[in-house]
PDB file of C-alpha atoms in Angstrom:
ATOM      1  CA  UNK B   1      -0.359 -33.819  -9.055  1.00  0.00           C
ATOM      2  CA  UNK B   2      -0.426 -32.268 -12.682  1.00  0.00           C
ATOM      3  CA  UNK B   3      -0.340 -28.708 -12.896  1.00  0.00           C
ATOM      4  CA  UNK B   4      -1.078 -25.897 -15.389  1.00  0.00           C
ATOM      5  CA  UNK B   5      -0.440 -22.477 -16.730  1.00  0.00           C
ATOM      6  CA  UNK B   6      -3.155 -20.680 -17.744  1.00  0.00           C
ATOM      7  CA  UNK B   7      -3.006 -16.880 -19.474  1.00  0.00           C
ATOM      8  CA  UNK B   8      -5.973 -14.746 -19.984  1.00  0.00           C
ATOM      9  CA  UNK B   9      -5.786 -11.419 -22.211  1.00  0.00           C
ATOM     10  CA  UNK B  10      -8.383  -8.958 -22.871  1.00  0.00           C
ATOM     11  CA  UNK B  11      -9.759  -5.366 -22.078  1.00  0.00           C
ATOM     12  CA  UNK B  12      -9.797  -4.630 -18.358  1.00  0.00           C
ATOM     13  CA  UNK B  13     -13.088  -4.437 -16.560  1.00  0.00           C
ATOM     14  CA  UNK B  14     -14.524  -5.245 -12.922  1.00  0.00           C
ATOM     15  CA  UNK B  15     -14.951  -8.967 -12.418  1.00  0.00           C
ATOM     16  CA  UNK B  16     -12.126 -10.476 -14.391  1.00  0.00           C
ATOM     17  CA  UNK B  17     -10.274 -12.279 -11.329  1.00  0.00           C
ATOM     18  CA  UNK B  18     -13.579 -13.242  -9.748  1.00  0.00           C
ATOM     19  CA  UNK B  19     -14.713 -15.092 -13.016  1.00  0.00           C
ATOM     20  CA  UNK B  20     -11.226 -16.852 -13.608  1.00  0.00           C
ATOM     21  CA  UNK B  21     -11.154 -17.754  -9.512  1.00  0.00           C
ATOM     22  CA  UNK B  22     -14.685 -18.944  -9.821  1.00  0.00           C
ATOM     23  CA  UNK B  23     -14.424 -21.043 -12.984  1.00  0.00           C
ATOM     24  CA  UNK B  24     -11.112 -22.754 -11.774  1.00  0.00           C
ATOM     25  CA  UNK B  25     -12.619 -23.498  -8.451  1.00  0.00           C
ATOM     26  CA  UNK B  26     -16.073 -25.020  -9.789  1.00  0.00           C
ATOM     27  CA  UNK B  27     -13.643 -27.331 -11.630  1.00  0.00           C
ATOM     28  CA  UNK B  28     -11.454 -28.542  -8.736  1.00  0.00           C
ATOM     29  CA  UNK B  29      -8.451 -26.480  -9.670  1.00  0.00           C
ATOM     30  CA  UNK B  30      -6.471 -24.994  -6.604  1.00  0.00           C
ATOM     31  CA  UNK B  31      -4.528 -21.694  -7.822  1.00  0.00           C
ATOM     32  CA  UNK B  32      -0.884 -21.989  -6.568  1.00  0.00           C
ATOM     33  CA  UNK B  33       0.315 -18.335  -8.090  1.00  0.00           C
ATOM     34  CA  UNK B  34      -1.222 -15.649  -9.627  1.00  0.00           C
ATOM     35  CA  UNK B  35       0.139 -12.488 -11.609  1.00  0.00           C
ATOM     36  CA  UNK B  36      -1.792  -9.869 -13.260  1.00  0.00           C
ATOM     37  CA  UNK B  37      -1.426  -6.345 -14.479  1.00  0.00           C
ATOM     38  CA  UNK B  38      -3.374  -3.833 -16.371  1.00  0.00           C
ATOM     39  CA  UNK B  39      -1.435  -2.323 -19.175  1.00  0.00           C
ATOM     40  CA  UNK B  40      -2.938   0.846 -20.470  1.00  0.00           C
ATOM     41  CA  UNK B  41      -6.714  -0.755 -21.255  1.00  0.00           C
ATOM     42  CA  UNK B  42      -5.657  -4.331 -21.247  1.00  0.00           C
ATOM     43  CA  UNK B  43      -5.801  -6.822 -18.482  1.00  0.00           C
ATOM     44  CA  UNK B  44      -2.955  -9.674 -18.747  1.00  0.00           C
ATOM     45  CA  UNK B  45      -3.203 -12.669 -15.987  1.00  0.00           C
ATOM     46  CA  UNK B  46      -1.190 -15.780 -15.600  1.00  0.00           C
ATOM     47  CA  UNK B  47      -2.261 -18.334 -13.391  1.00  0.00           C
ATOM     48  CA  UNK B  48      -0.566 -21.464 -12.242  1.00  0.00           C
ATOM     49  CA  UNK B  49      -3.105 -24.260 -10.584  1.00  0.00           C
ATOM     50  CA  UNK B  50      -3.061 -27.667  -9.486  1.00  0.00           C
ATOM     51  CA  UNK B  51      -5.423 -29.934 -11.297  1.00  0.00           C
ATOM     52  CA  UNK B  52      -7.570 -32.309  -9.881  1.00  0.00           C
ATOM     53  CA  UNK B  53      -6.958 -36.105 -10.552  1.00  0.00           C
ATOM     54  CA  UNK B  54      -8.191 -37.257 -13.838  1.00  0.00           C
ATOM     55  CA  UNK B  55      -8.958 -33.789 -15.007  1.00  0.00           C
ATOM     56  CA  UNK B  56      -8.909 -32.704 -18.686  1.00  0.00           C
ATOM     57  CA  UNK B  57      -7.044 -29.677 -19.357  1.00  0.00           C
ATOM     58  CA  UNK B  58      -9.115 -29.219 -22.374  1.00  0.00           C
ATOM     59  CA  UNK B  59     -12.257 -29.201 -20.398  1.00  0.00           C
ATOM     60  CA  UNK B  60     -11.166 -26.577 -18.018  1.00  0.00           C
ATOM     61  CA  UNK B  61      -9.705 -24.653 -20.551  1.00  0.00           C
ATOM     62  CA  UNK B  62     -13.264 -24.787 -22.495  1.00  0.00           C
ATOM     63  CA  UNK B  63     -14.927 -23.878 -19.141  1.00  0.00           C
ATOM     64  CA  UNK B  64     -12.904 -20.900 -18.829  1.00  0.00           C
ATOM     65  CA  UNK B  65     -13.509 -19.893 -22.327  1.00  0.00           C
ATOM     66  CA  UNK B  66     -17.340 -20.019 -21.950  1.00  0.00           C
ATOM     67  CA  UNK B  67     -17.055 -18.001 -18.857  1.00  0.00           C
ATOM     68  CA  UNK B  68     -14.569 -15.294 -20.123  1.00  0.00           C
ATOM     69  CA  UNK B  69     -15.235 -14.860 -23.795  1.00  0.00           C
ATOM     70  CA  UNK B  70     -18.375 -13.176 -23.175  1.00  0.00           C
ATOM     71  CA  UNK B  71     -16.130 -10.545 -21.277  1.00  0.00           C
ATOM     72  CA  UNK B  72     -13.943 -10.104 -24.320  1.00  0.00           C
ATOM     73  CA  UNK B  73     -11.373 -12.120 -22.787  1.00  0.00           C
ATOM     74  CA  UNK B  74      -9.062 -14.998 -24.397  1.00  0.00           C
ATOM     75  CA  UNK B  75      -7.414 -17.797 -22.493  1.00  0.00           C
ATOM     76  CA  UNK B  76      -4.810 -20.205 -23.218  1.00  0.00           C
ATOM     77  CA  UNK B  77      -3.811 -23.109 -20.834  1.00  0.00           C
ATOM     78  CA  UNK B  78      -1.111 -25.622 -21.209  1.00  0.00           C
ATOM     79  CA  UNK B  79       0.490 -28.294 -19.101  1.00  0.00           C
ATOM     80  CA  UNK B  80       3.265 -26.916 -16.819  1.00  0.00           C
ATOM     81  CA  UNK B  81       6.295 -28.792 -18.137  1.00  0.00           C
ATOM     82  CA  UNK B  82       7.672 -30.993 -15.685  1.00  0.00           C
ATOM     83  CA  UNK B  83      10.764 -32.085 -17.258  1.00  0.00           C
ATOM     84  CA  UNK B  84      12.308 -28.671 -16.848  1.00  0.00           C
ATOM     85  CA  UNK B  85      13.476 -28.754 -13.007  1.00  0.00           C
ATOM     86  CA  UNK B  86      13.360 -25.190 -11.346  1.00  0.00           C
ATOM     87  CA  UNK B  87      16.729 -23.999 -11.508  1.00  0.00           C
ATOM     88  CA  UNK B  88      18.126 -23.716  -7.944  1.00  0.00           C
ATOM     89  CA  UNK B  89      18.177 -20.246  -6.864  1.00  0.00           C
ATOM     90  CA  UNK B  90      21.702 -18.855  -7.018  1.00  0.00           C
ATOM     91  CA  UNK B  91      22.948 -16.766  -4.259  1.00  0.00           C
ATOM     92  CA  UNK B  92      21.704 -12.853  -5.033  1.00  0.00           C
ATOM     93  CA  UNK B  93      21.080  -9.542  -3.743  1.00  0.00           C
ATOM     94  CA  UNK B  94      17.955  -7.875  -4.739  1.00  0.00           C
ATOM     95  CA  UNK B  95      18.280  -4.229  -6.480  1.00  0.00           C
ATOM     96  CA  UNK B  96      15.728  -1.714  -7.718  1.00  0.00           C
ATOM     97  CA  UNK B  97      16.839  -0.154 -11.034  1.00  0.00           C
ATOM     98  CA  UNK B  98      14.730   3.031 -12.078  1.00  0.00           C
ATOM     99  CA  UNK B  99      15.077   4.924 -15.353  1.00  0.00           C
ATOM    100  CA  UNK B 100      13.436   8.075 -16.712  1.00  0.00           C
ATOM    101  CA  UNK B 101      13.871   9.636 -19.779  1.00  0.00           C
ATOM    102  CA  UNK B 102      12.482  10.555 -23.080  1.00  0.00           C
ATOM    103  CA  UNK B 103      10.580   7.662 -25.033  1.00  0.00           C
ATOM    104  CA  UNK B 104      12.419   6.040 -27.881  1.00  0.00           C
ATOM    105  CA  UNK B 105      12.864   2.565 -29.215  1.00  0.00           C
ATOM    106  CA  UNK B 106      15.253   0.317 -27.493  1.00  0.00           C
ATOM    107  CA  UNK B 107      15.058   1.449 -24.027  1.00  0.00           C
ATOM    108  CA  UNK B 108      14.152  -1.699 -22.483  1.00  0.00           C
ATOM    109  CA  UNK B 109      16.489  -3.447 -24.696  1.00  0.00           C
ATOM    110  CA  UNK B 110      19.425  -1.406 -23.841  1.00  0.00           C
ATOM    111  CA  UNK B 111      19.295  -1.771 -20.023  1.00  0.00           C
ATOM    112  CA  UNK B 112      18.222  -5.499 -19.740  1.00  0.00           C
ATOM    113  CA  UNK B 113      20.905  -6.095 -21.698  1.00  0.00           C
ATOM    114  CA  UNK B 114      23.617  -5.044 -19.429  1.00  0.00           C
ATOM    115  CA  UNK B 115      21.715  -6.579 -16.730  1.00  0.00           C
ATOM    116  CA  UNK B 116      22.049  -9.822 -18.580  1.00  0.00           C
ATOM    117  CA  UNK B 117      25.681  -9.271 -19.151  1.00  0.00           C
ATOM    118  CA  UNK B 118      26.056  -9.578 -15.388  1.00  0.00           C
ATOM    119  CA  UNK B 119      23.732 -12.291 -14.933  1.00  0.00           C
ATOM    120  CA  UNK B 120      21.217 -10.282 -12.978  1.00  0.00           C
ATOM    121  CA  UNK B 121      17.791 -11.731 -13.509  1.00  0.00           C
ATOM    122  CA  UNK B 122      14.642  -9.503 -14.088  1.00  0.00           C
ATOM    123  CA  UNK B 123      12.347 -10.925 -11.828  1.00  0.00           C
ATOM    124  CA  UNK B 124       9.778  -7.731 -12.171  1.00  0.00           C
ATOM    125  CA  UNK B 125       9.679  -4.888 -14.717  1.00  0.00           C
ATOM    126  CA  UNK B 126       6.818  -1.966 -14.958  1.00  0.00           C
ATOM    127  CA  UNK B 127       7.323   0.486 -17.611  1.00  0.00           C
ATOM    128  CA  UNK B 128       5.345   3.543 -18.159  1.00  0.00           C
ATOM    129  CA  UNK B 129       5.503   5.733 -21.400  1.00  0.00           C
ATOM    130  CA  UNK B 130       3.253   8.593 -21.182  1.00  0.00           C
ATOM    131  CA  UNK B 131       5.123  11.337 -21.949  1.00  0.00           C
ATOM    132  CA  UNK B 132       6.916  11.317 -25.327  1.00  0.00           C
ATOM    133  CA  UNK B 133       9.671  13.834 -24.372  1.00  0.00           C
ATOM    134  CA  UNK B 134       8.529  14.384 -20.977  1.00  0.00           C
ATOM    135  CA  UNK B 135      11.013  12.391 -18.913  1.00  0.00           C
ATOM    136  CA  UNK B 136       9.012  12.209 -15.620  1.00  0.00           C
ATOM    137  CA  UNK B 137       6.327  10.683 -17.760  1.00  0.00           C
ATOM    138  CA  UNK B 138       8.253   7.809 -18.915  1.00  0.00           C
ATOM    139  CA  UNK B 139       9.319   5.438 -16.106  1.00  0.00           C
ATOM    140  CA  UNK B 140      11.199   1.893 -15.900  1.00  0.00           C
ATOM    141  CA  UNK B 141      11.230   0.254 -12.727  1.00  0.00           C
ATOM    142  CA  UNK B 142      13.130  -3.081 -12.710  1.00  0.00           C
ATOM    143  CA  UNK B 143      13.298  -5.813  -9.791  1.00  0.00           C
ATOM    144  CA  UNK B 144      16.742  -7.438 -10.307  1.00  0.00           C
ATOM    145  CA  UNK B 145      18.459 -10.420  -8.485  1.00  0.00           C
ATOM    146  CA  UNK B 146      21.914  -9.612  -9.134  1.00  0.00           C
ATOM    147  CA  UNK B 147      24.368 -12.429  -8.107  1.00  0.00           C
ATOM    148  CA  UNK B 148      26.533 -11.957  -5.079  1.00  0.00           C
ATOM    149  CA  UNK B 149      29.633 -12.738  -7.278  1.00  0.00           C
ATOM    150  CA  UNK B 150      28.729  -9.710  -9.419  1.00  0.00           C
ATOM    151  CA  UNK B 151      31.344  -6.629  -8.707  1.00  0.00           C
ATOM    152  CA  UNK B 152      29.027  -3.964  -7.748  1.00  0.00           C
ATOM    153  CA  UNK B 153      30.767  -1.053  -8.859  1.00  0.00           C
ATOM    154  CA  UNK B 154      31.281  -2.495 -12.339  1.00  0.00           C
ATOM    155  CA  UNK B 155      27.404  -3.347 -12.670  1.00  0.00           C
ATOM    156  CA  UNK B 156      26.608   0.271 -11.400  1.00  0.00           C
ATOM    157  CA  UNK B 157      29.301   1.539 -14.124  1.00  0.00           C
ATOM    158  CA  UNK B 158      27.619  -0.267 -17.001  1.00  0.00           C
ATOM    159  CA  UNK B 159      24.090   0.142 -16.256  1.00  0.00           C
ATOM    160  CA  UNK B 160      25.180   4.232 -15.912  1.00  0.00           C
ATOM    161  CA  UNK B 161      27.054   4.100 -19.173  1.00  0.00           C
ATOM    162  CA  UNK B 162      24.405   2.395 -21.105  1.00  0.00           C
ATOM    163  CA  UNK B 163      21.694   4.769 -19.460  1.00  0.00           C
ATOM    164  CA  UNK B 164      23.639   8.044 -20.443  1.00  0.00           C
ATOM    165  CA  UNK B 165      23.927   6.297 -24.231  1.00  0.00           C
ATOM    166  CA  UNK B 166      20.295   5.942 -24.113  1.00  0.00           C
ATOM    167  CA  UNK B 167      19.527   9.450 -22.415  1.00  0.00           C
ATOM    168  CA  UNK B 168      18.296   8.106 -19.302  1.00  0.00           C
ATOM    169  CA  UNK B 169      18.656   9.233 -15.735  1.00  0.00           C
ATOM    170  CA  UNK B 170      19.257   6.071 -13.893  1.00  0.00           C
ATOM    171  CA  UNK B 171      19.086   5.145  -9.996  1.00  0.00           C
ATOM    172  CA  UNK B 172      20.297   1.864  -8.423  1.00  0.00           C
ATOM    173  CA  UNK B 173      19.463   0.653  -5.006  1.00  0.00           C
ATOM    174  CA  UNK B 174      19.586  -2.334  -2.747  1.00  0.00           C
ATOM    175  CA  UNK B 175      15.996  -3.400  -2.405  1.00  0.00           C
ATOM    176  CA  UNK B 176      16.127  -2.773   1.362  1.00  0.00           C
ATOM    177  CA  UNK B 177      17.335   0.604   0.917  1.00  0.00           C
ATOM    178  CA  UNK B 178      14.620   1.523  -1.684  1.00  0.00           C
ATOM    179  CA  UNK B 179      11.936   0.189   0.488  1.00  0.00           C
ATOM    180  CA  UNK B 180      13.179   2.100   3.573  1.00  0.00           C
ATOM    181  CA  UNK B 181      13.015   5.343   1.547  1.00  0.00           C
ATOM    182  CA  UNK B 182       9.777   5.017   0.043  1.00  0.00           C
ATOM    183  CA  UNK B 183       8.008   3.779   3.145  1.00  0.00           C
ATOM    184  CA  UNK B 184       5.431   5.789   3.847  1.00  0.00           C
TER     185      UNK B 184
END
């Protein structure tokens, strides 16, 4: 079965996911994965679907465009590349890295470079910069898979050193600890 990846962007409003999912359903597409978020006033969604037999992706993209363009949304669809096999999951540990500090250019680049140097994979990132110089209103939360072969002390030391260079307060916690501390 063929699969496709569809992205939808535009000004947020109620009913976007209803319109996307209804259009896909009406065209015989099965939604396999969805990720969506709101960035300030903008909706960003990515959907992976399995296509019905003999479906034309162009036709499905056109149907989405007819349904979503009146809502001020744009869509893009392409076949999911089957020539690239999914990477086998590496043995890793989930961590949460949180930073706070005054907004400035290069914060995400600075922290993500350290993670990449240790082979850590960012699986989710939420960054909100609303406070300019107010550090409490500028937060980045990284969910990171850290390979088990990584020296945790060296990883922690490198992250804290880079955070200090960037003027950030940084917290690194195993996901289990983070979840336990933030459970309501």
